[in-house]
mmCIF file of C-alpha atoms in Angstrom:
data_model
loop_
_atom_site.group_PDB
_atom_site.id
_atom_site.type_symbol
_atom_site.label_atom_id
_atom_site.label_comp_id
_atom_site.label_asym_id
_atom_site.label_seq_id
_atom_site.Cartn_x
_atom_site.Cartn_y
_atom_site.Cartn_z
ATOM 1 C CA MET H 1 190.103 88.252 103.734
ATOM 2 C CA THR H 2 189.874 86.477 106.586
ATOM 3 C CA THR H 3 189.360 82.983 106.840
ATOM 4 C CA PRO H 4 185.875 82.403 108.772
ATOM 5 C CA SER H 5 186.674 79.353 111.432
ATOM 6 C CA VAL H 6 184.127 77.357 112.946
ATOM 7 C CA LEU H 7 184.721 75.263 116.329
ATOM 8 C CA PHE H 8 181.722 71.879 116.980
ATOM 9 C CA VAL H 9 180.616 70.941 119.758
ATOM 10 C CA CYS H 10 179.203 67.815 121.228
ATOM 11 C CA VAL H 11 179.728 66.230 125.228
ATOM 12 C CA HIS H 12 181.812 63.018 124.085
ATOM 13 C CA ASN H 13 183.048 64.418 121.405
ATOM 14 C CA ALA H 14 182.480 60.776 119.154
ATOM 15 C CA GLY H 15 179.503 61.031 116.866
ATOM 16 C CA ARG H 16 177.675 64.769 115.572
ATOM 17 C CA SER H 17 180.915 66.996 116.426
ATOM 18 C CA GLN H 18 183.362 64.722 114.652
ATOM 19 C CA MET H 19 180.450 64.688 112.083
ATOM 20 C CA ALA H 20 179.758 68.034 111.509
ATOM 21 C CA ALA H 21 183.594 68.866 111.423
ATOM 22 C CA ALA H 22 184.271 65.616 108.607
ATOM 23 C CA PHE H 23 181.505 67.374 106.661
ATOM 24 C CA LEU H 24 182.873 71.254 106.163
ATOM 25 C CA THR H 25 186.495 69.539 106.173
ATOM 26 C CA HIS H 26 185.306 67.298 103.225
ATOM 27 C CA LEU H 27 182.969 69.908 101.529
ATOM 28 C CA ALA H 28 185.011 73.684 101.802
ATOM 29 C CA GLY H 29 188.694 72.537 102.622
ATOM 30 C CA ASP H 30 190.801 74.988 103.307
ATOM 31 C CA ARG H 31 187.871 78.109 102.699
ATOM 32 C CA VAL H 32 187.137 77.621 106.589
ATOM 33 C CA GLU H 33 189.623 76.168 108.917
ATOM 34 C CA VAL H 34 187.611 73.634 111.662
ATOM 35 C CA ARG H 35 187.582 72.344 114.939
ATOM 36 C CA SER H 36 186.105 69.543 117.208
ATOM 37 C CA ALA H 37 185.909 68.881 120.752
ATOM 38 C CA GLY H 38 182.887 67.283 123.663
ATOM 39 C CA SER H 39 182.774 68.772 126.782
ATOM 40 C CA ALA H 40 183.232 65.034 128.505
ATOM 41 C CA PRO H 41 184.558 63.456 125.804
ATOM 42 C CA ALA H 42 185.006 59.716 125.095
ATOM 43 C CA ASP H 43 187.812 57.276 124.615
ATOM 44 C CA THR H 44 187.776 56.306 120.915
ATOM 45 C CA VAL H 45 185.184 58.181 118.093
ATOM 46 C CA ASN H 46 181.393 56.404 117.462
ATOM 47 C CA PRO H 47 182.799 53.423 115.150
ATOM 48 C CA ALA H 48 178.749 53.362 113.532
ATOM 49 C CA VAL H 49 179.193 57.014 113.432
ATOM 50 C CA VAL H 50 183.445 56.643 111.578
ATOM 51 C CA GLU H 51 181.495 53.510 108.946
ATOM 52 C CA ALA H 52 178.498 56.421 108.709
ATOM 53 C CA LEU H 53 180.696 58.175 106.987
ATOM 54 C CA ALA H 54 183.231 56.226 105.439
ATOM 55 C CA GLU H 55 180.241 55.082 103.236
ATOM 56 C CA VAL H 56 179.998 59.336 101.493
ATOM 57 C CA GLY H 57 183.592 58.294 101.609
ATOM 58 C CA ILE H 58 185.301 60.293 104.637
ATOM 59 C CA ASP H 59 187.395 58.863 106.745
ATOM 60 C CA ILE H 60 187.580 59.065 109.908
ATOM 61 C CA ALA H 61 189.228 56.239 111.782
ATOM 62 C CA ALA H 62 192.427 58.392 112.785
ATOM 63 C CA GLU H 63 190.811 60.884 114.633
ATOM 64 C CA VAL H 64 190.098 61.390 118.616
ATOM 65 C CA PRO H 65 188.438 63.121 120.695
ATOM 66 C CA LYS H 66 189.733 66.429 122.324
ATOM 67 C CA ILE H 67 188.673 67.668 125.139
ATOM 68 C CA LEU H 68 186.569 71.022 124.943
ATOM 69 C CA THR H 69 189.156 74.100 125.459
ATOM 70 C CA THR H 70 188.311 77.941 126.204
ATOM 71 C CA GLU H 71 191.451 78.365 123.700
ATOM 72 C CA ALA H 72 188.992 75.864 120.828
ATOM 73 C CA VAL H 73 186.472 78.964 121.913
ATOM 74 C CA ARG H 74 188.279 81.818 121.698
ATOM 75 C CA ALA H 75 189.759 81.049 118.248
ATOM 76 C CA SER H 76 186.202 80.220 116.496
ATOM 77 C CA ASP H 77 184.972 82.504 114.509
ATOM 78 C CA VAL H 78 181.237 79.842 114.488
ATOM 79 C CA VAL H 79 180.411 77.920 118.010
ATOM 80 C CA ILE H 80 177.928 74.778 116.876
ATOM 81 C CA THR H 81 176.765 73.208 119.691
ATOM 82 C CA MET H 82 175.231 70.075 119.664
ATOM 83 C CA GLY H 83 174.348 68.709 123.595
ATOM 84 C CA CYS H 84 176.621 70.267 125.069
ATOM 85 C CA GLY H 85 174.049 71.912 127.180
ATOM 86 C CA ASP H 86 175.787 74.889 128.968
ATOM 87 C CA THR H 87 179.595 73.406 129.343
ATOM 88 C CA CYS H 88 180.181 76.189 126.315
ATOM 89 C CA PRO H 89 182.323 79.270 126.990
ATOM 90 C CA VAL H 90 180.533 82.149 125.582
ATOM 91 C CA PHE H 91 182.583 85.024 124.781
ATOM 92 C CA PRO H 92 181.608 88.179 123.275
ATOM 93 C CA GLY H 93 181.532 88.802 119.364
ATOM 94 C CA LYS H 94 181.135 84.631 117.991
ATOM 95 C CA ARG H 95 178.252 83.353 116.639
ATOM 96 C CA TYR H 96 176.835 80.807 118.685
ATOM 97 C CA LEU H 97 174.441 78.918 116.712
ATOM 98 C CA ASP H 98 172.125 75.289 118.832
ATOM 99 C CA TRP H 99 171.641 72.143 116.355
ATOM 100 C CA GLN H 100 169.211 70.409 117.835
ATOM 101 C CA LEU H 101 170.091 66.892 116.726
ATOM 102 C CA PRO H 102 169.767 63.232 117.446
ATOM 103 C CA ASP H 103 172.869 61.443 119.860
ATOM 104 C CA PRO H 104 174.089 58.264 117.821
ATOM 105 C CA ALA H 105 175.510 56.823 120.743
ATOM 106 C CA GLY H 106 174.548 53.266 121.312
ATOM 107 C CA ARG H 107 172.827 52.985 117.739
ATOM 108 C CA GLY H 108 174.158 50.986 114.464
ATOM 109 C CA VAL H 109 175.506 52.580 111.511
ATOM 110 C CA ASP H 110 171.385 52.775 110.227
ATOM 111 C CA ALA H 111 169.878 54.781 112.816
ATOM 112 C CA VAL H 112 173.350 56.803 112.597
ATOM 113 C CA ARG H 113 172.379 57.578 108.822
ATOM 114 C CA PRO H 114 169.692 59.875 108.990
ATOM 115 C CA ILE H 115 171.960 62.356 111.847
ATOM 116 C CA ARG H 116 174.900 62.013 109.015
ATOM 117 C CA ASP H 117 172.646 62.864 105.961
ATOM 118 C CA GLU H 118 170.877 65.999 108.581
ATOM 119 C CA ILE H 119 174.650 67.504 108.894
ATOM 120 C CA GLU H 120 175.430 67.039 105.411
ATOM 121 C CA ARG H 121 172.303 69.239 105.027
ATOM 122 C CA ARG H 122 173.554 71.744 107.587
ATOM 123 C CA VAL H 123 176.950 71.990 106.657
ATOM 124 C CA ARG H 124 175.844 73.047 103.584
ATOM 125 C CA ALA H 125 174.387 75.515 104.847
ATOM 126 C CA LEU H 126 176.953 76.562 106.611
ATOM 127 C CA ILE H 127 179.676 77.067 104.079
ATOM 128 C CA ALA H 128 177.473 78.447 102.055
ATOM 129 C CA GLU H 129 175.950 81.947 104.065
ATOM 130 C CA ILE H 130 180.087 81.835 105.893
ATOM 131 C CA ALA H 131 181.905 80.464 102.979
ATOM 132 C CA PRO H 132 180.717 80.972 99.158
ATOM 133 C CA THR H 133 182.427 80.351 96.344
ATOM 134 C CA ILE H 134 183.281 83.337 94.129
#
């Protein structure tokens, strides 16, 4: 059995995709290979996102936004986009999902918490589907 791989993509790789990757890594451990990237990466991860995840015991303070590459898409079984439009390359045989979520950019931690909680819910459902425990 091979390890499934998931790529989370948003525009800046500073909010939604960082939260989703952090939750998937935290909850699935080595059962899933996790990547995240942005079509136009920011310089840093959104501080309100870092704070919101720290509140639930996940530390992403050292994470850095990454540029979306064709190689990252090719290497992933599931590609989940979050508001990046048509910038993500499409390859046959990949599963593509689009999670419509508010962008946490420019918002405080109070506004980020509900986005964080919805991402966690969706990540838990994804794990149950692609990497259930035996």
